[in-house]
Each structure stands twice: as C-alpha cells, then as structure tokens.
Amino acid sequence: MYPFANVNFLAKNPPLCIEGGDGVYVVDRQGKRYLDGQAGLWNVNVGHGRPEIKRAIVEQLDRLSFYSLFGNTTNSPSVALAAELCRLTEQEGMRRAFFSSGGSEAMEAAFKLAKQYWRLADEPARTKIISLRRAYHGVTLGALSAGGMTVYREQFEPLLPGFFQVESPHVYRNPFTSDPIELGRLCAELLEREILHQGAGSVAAFVAEPVQGAGGVVVPPSNFWPLVRQVCDRHNVLLISDEVVTGFGRIGNMFGCRAWGVKPDLMVFAKGINSGYVPLGATLINARVEKAFLSDDKAQFTARAFMHGNTYSGHPLACAAALANLRVVEEEDLPSNAAKVGQYFLDRLKDIQTRHRNIGDVRGKGLMLAVELVADRKTKKPFDLSEDFGARIWERCVEKGVLIRNLADTFIISPPLTFTKEHVDIVVDAFDEAIGEVE
Ligand SMILES: Cc1ncc(COP(=O)(O)O)c(C=O)c1O
C-alpha cells in the first residue's frame, strides 16, 4: 500500500523508483537522471547527498544512535537543536521546542499544547481548533480533523469533534471578489465571525499554513496574516503557524509567518528542518504558552506535565542532521536564494502562460509555486479528471528528465532552495514543451 495511492492504478503504472541523489538531481533504477523540481516532497531543501549532513549523521552514529528523552534522560543533539531553533526564532519569541517524528505528529503536539495551555490558564472550556478550508496539516486524526481538503477527509469521517474550518483566502478561486486586499479582509472577518459563532471562550487556537501547500499553493493576500493576528488577539485565541513546508526558507524568508511580519504563539516544523535526511518534527512555543507550564507547585506536578511523547522524540541522528542542515541554510543564505530564483521562476511561468490556453493560473512565493491547468481559462472550469490531462503532461515531463508534482491538474513546483536560474530554465522549458504536446 502506497501513500495516497490506488493499488490498481499502481499495478498498471509502477512508481518511478529513485535510487540515487546528488544536489538538485536524482537518478532512477535504470540510471536515468532527473532534475528534482519537487525536492523530494518539498523537504530536501539543501539538496541531495550533502557531505556535511552525511558526516554529521555518521559522527553521531559513531557516538550514539539512540537515547530517549523520556524518564529524565536526554541526548546532546536534541538539546543543542532546541537551543538553535529558539535562536533562529528569536524574532518570533519562541522559547522551547518539543520534538516528534514528522509534520503530523508535530501538529498533534501543537494541538495538545494549546489545549493544555488553556486548562493551565484556567479557561478549560477553550478546546476548539479553527483552521482553513484547503488546509493540509497531516494525516493523523487530529491533524486531519484540522485539514480542509475533502478528498483526504471523506473516507475517514467522522473525524474529531471540535474542529472547524473557515474560508481560505484563495484569490484565484473564491466566490467573493477578485480584489486580493478585499479578500484578505473578508476572510479574516469570516474567521472572527466563526470565533464569535463558536463562542470566543470555547476556542483554543487558530491554525494555518503561511502559504497553503497541498491545497494548491494558496498565497494569501498581504493583509490576511496581520489581520488574523489581530482577530486572535481580540479574542485571546492562540495562533499556530504550520511551517512544515514554509519553515527554513522556502518562500524567501526564514519562516513563512516572518514574510507577513506576524508572531505566532506556536510554530510547527518538519521537512526542511533537516531536509529529510532523517525524519523529524518540532513544535515550538512562545513565552505566553511556556509560562503556563512553569510552576514549582508540587500539587500541580501532573497538571503541568506535558503527558505526550513519541519514542523518537529528539532522535539523535535526526537532530544532528538538523543542526548540520540549518548551518547550510544560514551559511548559504538559502532564503535569499529562494526569493531571487523564485521570482525568476514565477516570471518565466507567467511568460509561458501566455502561450498555453490551458494554464489557468500561475502563483507562488519564493520556491513554492503552482501552475493550475484548466479546460477553459475564461470560466476556470477544471478538466474532467478522467481526461488525465495533467497526468499526461506529468509523464512527458518525466520523459524529459524533470520531476514536478501533479495534484489534480495543479502542478506544484518546490525544488531544493539551491536551485539556480539555469535549473529553472530546464524545468520551465520541459514543462512548456510537455503542455504544448498534450494540448
Ligand atoms: C503544511 C503541512 N503540515 C503538515 C504536514 C504533515 O507532515 P508529515 O507528512 O511529515 O506528517 C505536511 C505534509 O506535507 C504539510 O505540508
């Protein structure tokens, strides 16, 4: 069983088996080389086969492969990484890091921390989580309950109670307005209306991705996140930034929320934290949340303990890989490269849009980009999925040695942050040709 896959389809269309990787390239079992326009799964941000990360993992392996963070023990790489994450997020005011094994688990920790925060803050009725439609926060039941994509939810309903979604500020597809600023204002207002509808005293947190990823790379209007922070503040609601994709440079800033100048209360990381060399997730909390957990009172010992953890919380190999990875991100200033090369990418994709009647929309920020294909550009009518329009383009891109992701006729492009303009040209030229051939 493969993730998000139909076994019957895969029996007829065997998956491409990737055997090797070097920088921005990967190689399949037959030795064919591909430019990795998706950075694995928007996570291999520093590229494949980095010697400094391999060295850090091997050196750690020589010292210690595993020791637990449970039961009053710890290990050095996890301690060092927590400090490093708090240094990097100083501007956002993060104070502590809790480790897990990936993005979904890091989201679960965020929800539990938020809920427990309110118990400790003497408002135990604040248990509800509000999120956005089109959101993707992972697949565990809590993360999925916060998710806003029907296709991932429908087979598993009913999901957890107490999760609610409001409209996402999607400029290309919304029933309200084509004016981005008006849309940003309206969607923040819809969030506020939902908080009031639920009863502000029952809402623990609002969670969102700074740029929605799997939902189709939805870049919110510039006023949306600042207005969201104001709405949360007005009603005392915690703000959780799901930085699993946007963290560590992808959209051209070190963190997604920083692009909008917003300080969340919790930040959730995975993927780019160590470029996928070893699975890792992290949930960070600011001083407001931390304060609730701080008390010497013996009577409150259990109430203030965070009764949650995974065997692999703070896995030494994952944390050692993260420390080496974050050094590369900073030393090579990959967020700036993502901003510069991402703008060039966006411009080139907008340029080919003029030549293809089936490109409905081109959008993105930094090296997080999407091209949405439609049957009719005027009405934005999507293709009937049975036409396999995007799938056929994807096959041709693969033939041309370029890997980009096709999610229901929206191509998601998210290469390593080390991409150059020359790499962009290779991807865009192949994609341009592939679309032309299928059109
Ligand atoms: C924004 C976001 N949050 C959470 C997750 C879940 O992460 P994982 O797949 O590591 O569980 C993802 C995965 O793509 C994601 O894109």
PDB file of N, CA, C and O and ligand atoms in Angstrom, residues 41-42 101-105 107 136-139 143 209 211 213-214 242-246 268 270-271 280 405, ligand 1:
ATOM      1  N   LEU A  41       9.768  15.759  -1.347  1.00  0.00           N
ATOM      2  CA  LEU A  41       8.367  16.120  -1.055  1.00  0.00           C
ATOM      3  C   LEU A  41       8.398  17.486  -0.364  1.00  0.00           C
ATOM      4  O   LEU A  41       8.055  17.606   0.779  1.00  0.00           O
ATOM      5  N   TRP A  42       8.817  18.465  -1.079  1.00  0.00           N
ATOM      6  CA  TRP A  42       9.173  19.824  -0.617  1.00  0.00           C
ATOM      7  C   TRP A  42       9.896  19.808   0.715  1.00  0.00           C
ATOM      8  O   TRP A  42       9.623  20.597   1.604  1.00  0.00           O
ATOM      9  N   SER A 101       8.344  12.970  15.260  1.00  0.00           N
ATOM     10  CA  SER A 101       8.968  12.282  14.119  1.00  0.00           C
ATOM     11  C   SER A 101       8.565  12.817  12.749  1.00  0.00           C
ATOM     12  O   SER A 101       8.952  12.266  11.731  1.00  0.00           O
ATOM     13  N   GLY A 102       7.741  13.852  12.698  1.00  0.00           N
ATOM     14  CA  GLY A 102       7.331  14.385  11.401  1.00  0.00           C
ATOM     15  C   GLY A 102       6.292  15.461  11.580  1.00  0.00           C
ATOM     16  O   GLY A 102       5.955  15.849  12.713  1.00  0.00           O
ATOM     17  N   GLY A 103       5.739  15.926  10.463  1.00  0.00           N
ATOM     18  CA  GLY A 103       4.824  17.059  10.499  1.00  0.00           C
ATOM     19  C   GLY A 103       3.510  16.768  11.203  1.00  0.00           C
ATOM     20  O   GLY A 103       3.031  17.564  12.012  1.00  0.00           O
ATOM     21  N   SER A 104       2.901  15.611  10.892  1.00  0.00           N
ATOM     22  CA  SER A 104       1.600  15.306  11.504  1.00  0.00           C
ATOM     23  C   SER A 104       1.731  15.217  13.019  1.00  0.00           C
ATOM     24  O   SER A 104       0.910  15.764  13.767  1.00  0.00           O
ATOM     25  N   GLU A 105       2.764  14.519  13.459  1.00  0.00           N
ATOM     26  CA  GLU A 105       2.972  14.385  14.910  1.00  0.00           C
ATOM     27  C   GLU A 105       3.252  15.738  15.550  1.00  0.00           C
ATOM     28  O   GLU A 105       2.834  15.997  16.681  1.00  0.00           O
ATOM     29  N   MET A 107       2.059  18.503  14.592  1.00  0.00           N
ATOM     30  CA  MET A 107       0.759  19.188  14.687  1.00  0.00           C
ATOM     31  C   MET A 107      -0.018  18.690  15.907  1.00  0.00           C
ATOM     32  O   MET A 107      -0.644  19.467  16.626  1.00  0.00           O
ATOM     33  N   TYR A 136      -3.787  21.742   4.690  1.00  0.00           N
ATOM     34  CA  TYR A 136      -3.223  20.403   4.860  1.00  0.00           C
ATOM     35  C   TYR A 136      -2.287  20.455   6.057  1.00  0.00           C
ATOM     36  O   TYR A 136      -1.277  21.161   6.034  1.00  0.00           O
ATOM     37  N   HIS A 137      -2.657  19.720   7.104  1.00  0.00           N
ATOM     38  CA  HIS A 137      -1.812  19.707   8.302  1.00  0.00           C
ATOM     39  C   HIS A 137      -1.312  18.307   8.632  1.00  0.00           C
ATOM     40  O   HIS A 137      -0.711  18.108   9.679  1.00  0.00           O
ATOM     41  N   GLY A 138      -1.586  17.333   7.749  1.00  0.00           N
ATOM     42  CA  GLY A 138      -1.127  15.981   8.004  1.00  0.00           C
ATOM     43  C   GLY A 138      -2.279  15.000   8.069  1.00  0.00           C
ATOM     44  O   GLY A 138      -3.436  15.362   7.798  1.00  0.00           O
ATOM     45  N   VAL A 139      -1.964  13.764   8.455  1.00  0.00           N
ATOM     46  CA  VAL A 139      -2.933  12.682   8.289  1.00  0.00           C
ATOM     47  C   VAL A 139      -3.356  11.988   9.582  1.00  0.00           C
ATOM     48  O   VAL A 139      -4.262  11.163   9.566  1.00  0.00           O
ATOM     49  N   ALA A 143      -4.586  16.049  13.174  1.00  0.00           N
ATOM     50  CA  ALA A 143      -4.106  16.878  12.055  1.00  0.00           C
ATOM     51  C   ALA A 143      -5.104  16.836  10.905  1.00  0.00           C
ATOM     52  O   ALA A 143      -5.390  17.857  10.266  1.00  0.00           O
ATOM     53  N   GLU A 209      -1.346  27.396   7.510  1.00  0.00           N
ATOM     54  CA  GLU A 209      -0.045  27.433   6.843  1.00  0.00           C
ATOM     55  C   GLU A 209       0.145  28.862   6.322  1.00  0.00           C
ATOM     56  O   GLU A 209      -0.802  29.421   5.748  1.00  0.00           O
ATOM     57  N   VAL A 211       1.600  29.883   3.688  1.00  0.00           N
ATOM     58  CA  VAL A 211       1.124  29.709   2.309  1.00  0.00           C
ATOM     59  C   VAL A 211       0.587  28.277   2.271  1.00  0.00           C
ATOM     60  O   VAL A 211       1.316  27.339   2.604  1.00  0.00           O
ATOM     61  N   GLY A 213      -0.101  24.736   1.166  1.00  0.00           N
ATOM     62  CA  GLY A 213       0.708  23.944   0.244  1.00  0.00           C
ATOM     63  C   GLY A 213      -0.094  22.963  -0.577  1.00  0.00           C
ATOM     64  O   GLY A 213      -0.451  23.237  -1.732  1.00  0.00           O
ATOM     65  N   ALA A 214      -0.402  21.798   0.025  1.00  0.00           N
ATOM     66  CA  ALA A 214      -1.094  20.746  -0.727  1.00  0.00           C
ATOM     67  C   ALA A 214      -2.454  21.225  -1.228  1.00  0.00           C
ATOM     68  O   ALA A 214      -2.990  20.689  -2.208  1.00  0.00           O
ATOM     69  N   ASP A 242       1.668  26.672  10.936  1.00  0.00           N
ATOM     70  CA  ASP A 242       2.155  25.384  10.437  1.00  0.00           C
ATOM     71  C   ASP A 242       3.229  25.677   9.386  1.00  0.00           C
ATOM     72  O   ASP A 242       2.931  25.976   8.230  1.00  0.00           O
ATOM     73  N   GLU A 243       4.476  25.601   9.837  1.00  0.00           N
ATOM     74  CA  GLU A 243       5.626  25.959   9.000  1.00  0.00           C
ATOM     75  C   GLU A 243       6.291  24.705   8.416  1.00  0.00           C
ATOM     76  O   GLU A 243       7.471  24.743   8.072  1.00  0.00           O
ATOM     77  N   VAL A 244       5.540  23.609   8.338  1.00  0.00           N
ATOM     78  CA  VAL A 244       6.145  22.352   7.895  1.00  0.00           C
ATOM     79  C   VAL A 244       6.773  22.503   6.503  1.00  0.00           C
ATOM     80  O   VAL A 244       7.872  22.008   6.251  1.00  0.00           O
ATOM     81  N   VAL A 245       6.086  23.214   5.607  1.00  0.00           N
ATOM     82  CA  VAL A 245       6.659  23.449   4.277  1.00  0.00           C
ATOM     83  C   VAL A 245       7.400  24.785   4.226  1.00  0.00           C
ATOM     84  O   VAL A 245       8.477  24.898   3.644  1.00  0.00           O
ATOM     85  N   THR A 246       6.834  25.819   4.858  1.00  0.00           N
ATOM     86  CA  THR A 246       7.390  27.168   4.691  1.00  0.00           C
ATOM     87  C   THR A 246       8.596  27.443   5.589  1.00  0.00           C
ATOM     88  O   THR A 246       9.329  28.409   5.343  1.00  0.00           O
ATOM     89  N   VAL A 268       5.185  25.170  14.019  1.00  0.00           N
ATOM     90  CA  VAL A 268       5.317  23.730  13.789  1.00  0.00           C
ATOM     91  C   VAL A 268       6.256  23.497  12.607  1.00  0.00           C
ATOM     92  O   VAL A 268       6.066  24.077  11.534  1.00  0.00           O
ATOM     93  N   ALA A 270       8.876  20.591  10.333  1.00  0.00           N
ATOM     94  CA  ALA A 270       9.281  19.223   9.954  1.00  0.00           C
ATOM     95  C   ALA A 270      10.092  19.412   8.654  1.00  0.00           C
ATOM     96  O   ALA A 270      10.808  20.402   8.532  1.00  0.00           O
ATOM     97  N   LYS A 271       9.940  18.536   7.709  1.00  0.00           N
ATOM     98  CA  LYS A 271      10.541  18.656   6.369  1.00  0.00           C
ATOM     99  C   LYS A 271      11.886  19.405   6.339  1.00  0.00           C
ATOM    100  O   LYS A 271      12.935  18.836   6.561  1.00  0.00           O
ATOM    101  N   LEU A 280      11.946  13.990  11.233  1.00  0.00           N
ATOM    102  CA  LEU A 280      11.947  14.852  12.421  1.00  0.00           C
ATOM    103  C   LEU A 280      10.833  15.898  12.333  1.00  0.00           C
ATOM    104  O   LEU A 280      10.580  16.446  11.259  1.00  0.00           O
ATOM    105  N   ARG A 405       5.363  17.903  -9.222  1.00  0.00           N
ATOM    106  CA  ARG A 405       4.215  17.140  -8.703  1.00  0.00           C
ATOM    107  C   ARG A 405       2.918  17.579  -9.336  1.00  0.00           C
ATOM    108  O   ARG A 405       2.646  18.776  -9.419  1.00  0.00           O
TER     109      ARG A 405
HETATM  110  C1  LIG B   1       1.793  22.134   5.860  1.00  0.00           C
HETATM  111  C2  LIG B   1       1.957  20.700   6.271  1.00  0.00           C
HETATM  112  N1  LIG B   1       1.738  20.359   7.545  1.00  0.00           N
HETATM  113  C3  LIG B   1       1.890  19.095   7.981  1.00  0.00           C
HETATM  114  C4  LIG B   1       2.271  18.094   7.113  1.00  0.00           C
HETATM  115  C5  LIG B   1       2.387  16.691   7.608  1.00  0.00           C
HETATM  116  O1  LIG B   1       3.705  16.292   7.644  1.00  0.00           O
HETATM  117  P1  LIG B   1       4.114  14.745   7.597  1.00  0.00           P
HETATM  118  O2  LIG B   1       3.783  14.254   6.227  1.00  0.00           O
HETATM  119  O3  LIG B   1       5.592  14.768   7.895  1.00  0.00           O
HETATM  120  O4  LIG B   1       3.349  14.047   8.662  1.00  0.00           O
HETATM  121  C6  LIG B   1       2.527  18.413   5.780  1.00  0.00           C
HETATM  122  C7  LIG B   1       2.966  17.370   4.831  1.00  0.00           C
HETATM  123  O5  LIG B   1       3.086  17.579   3.651  1.00  0.00           O
HETATM  124  C8  LIG B   1       2.352  19.730   5.342  1.00  0.00           C
HETATM  125  O6  LIG B   1       2.528  20.070   4.047  1.00  0.00           O
END
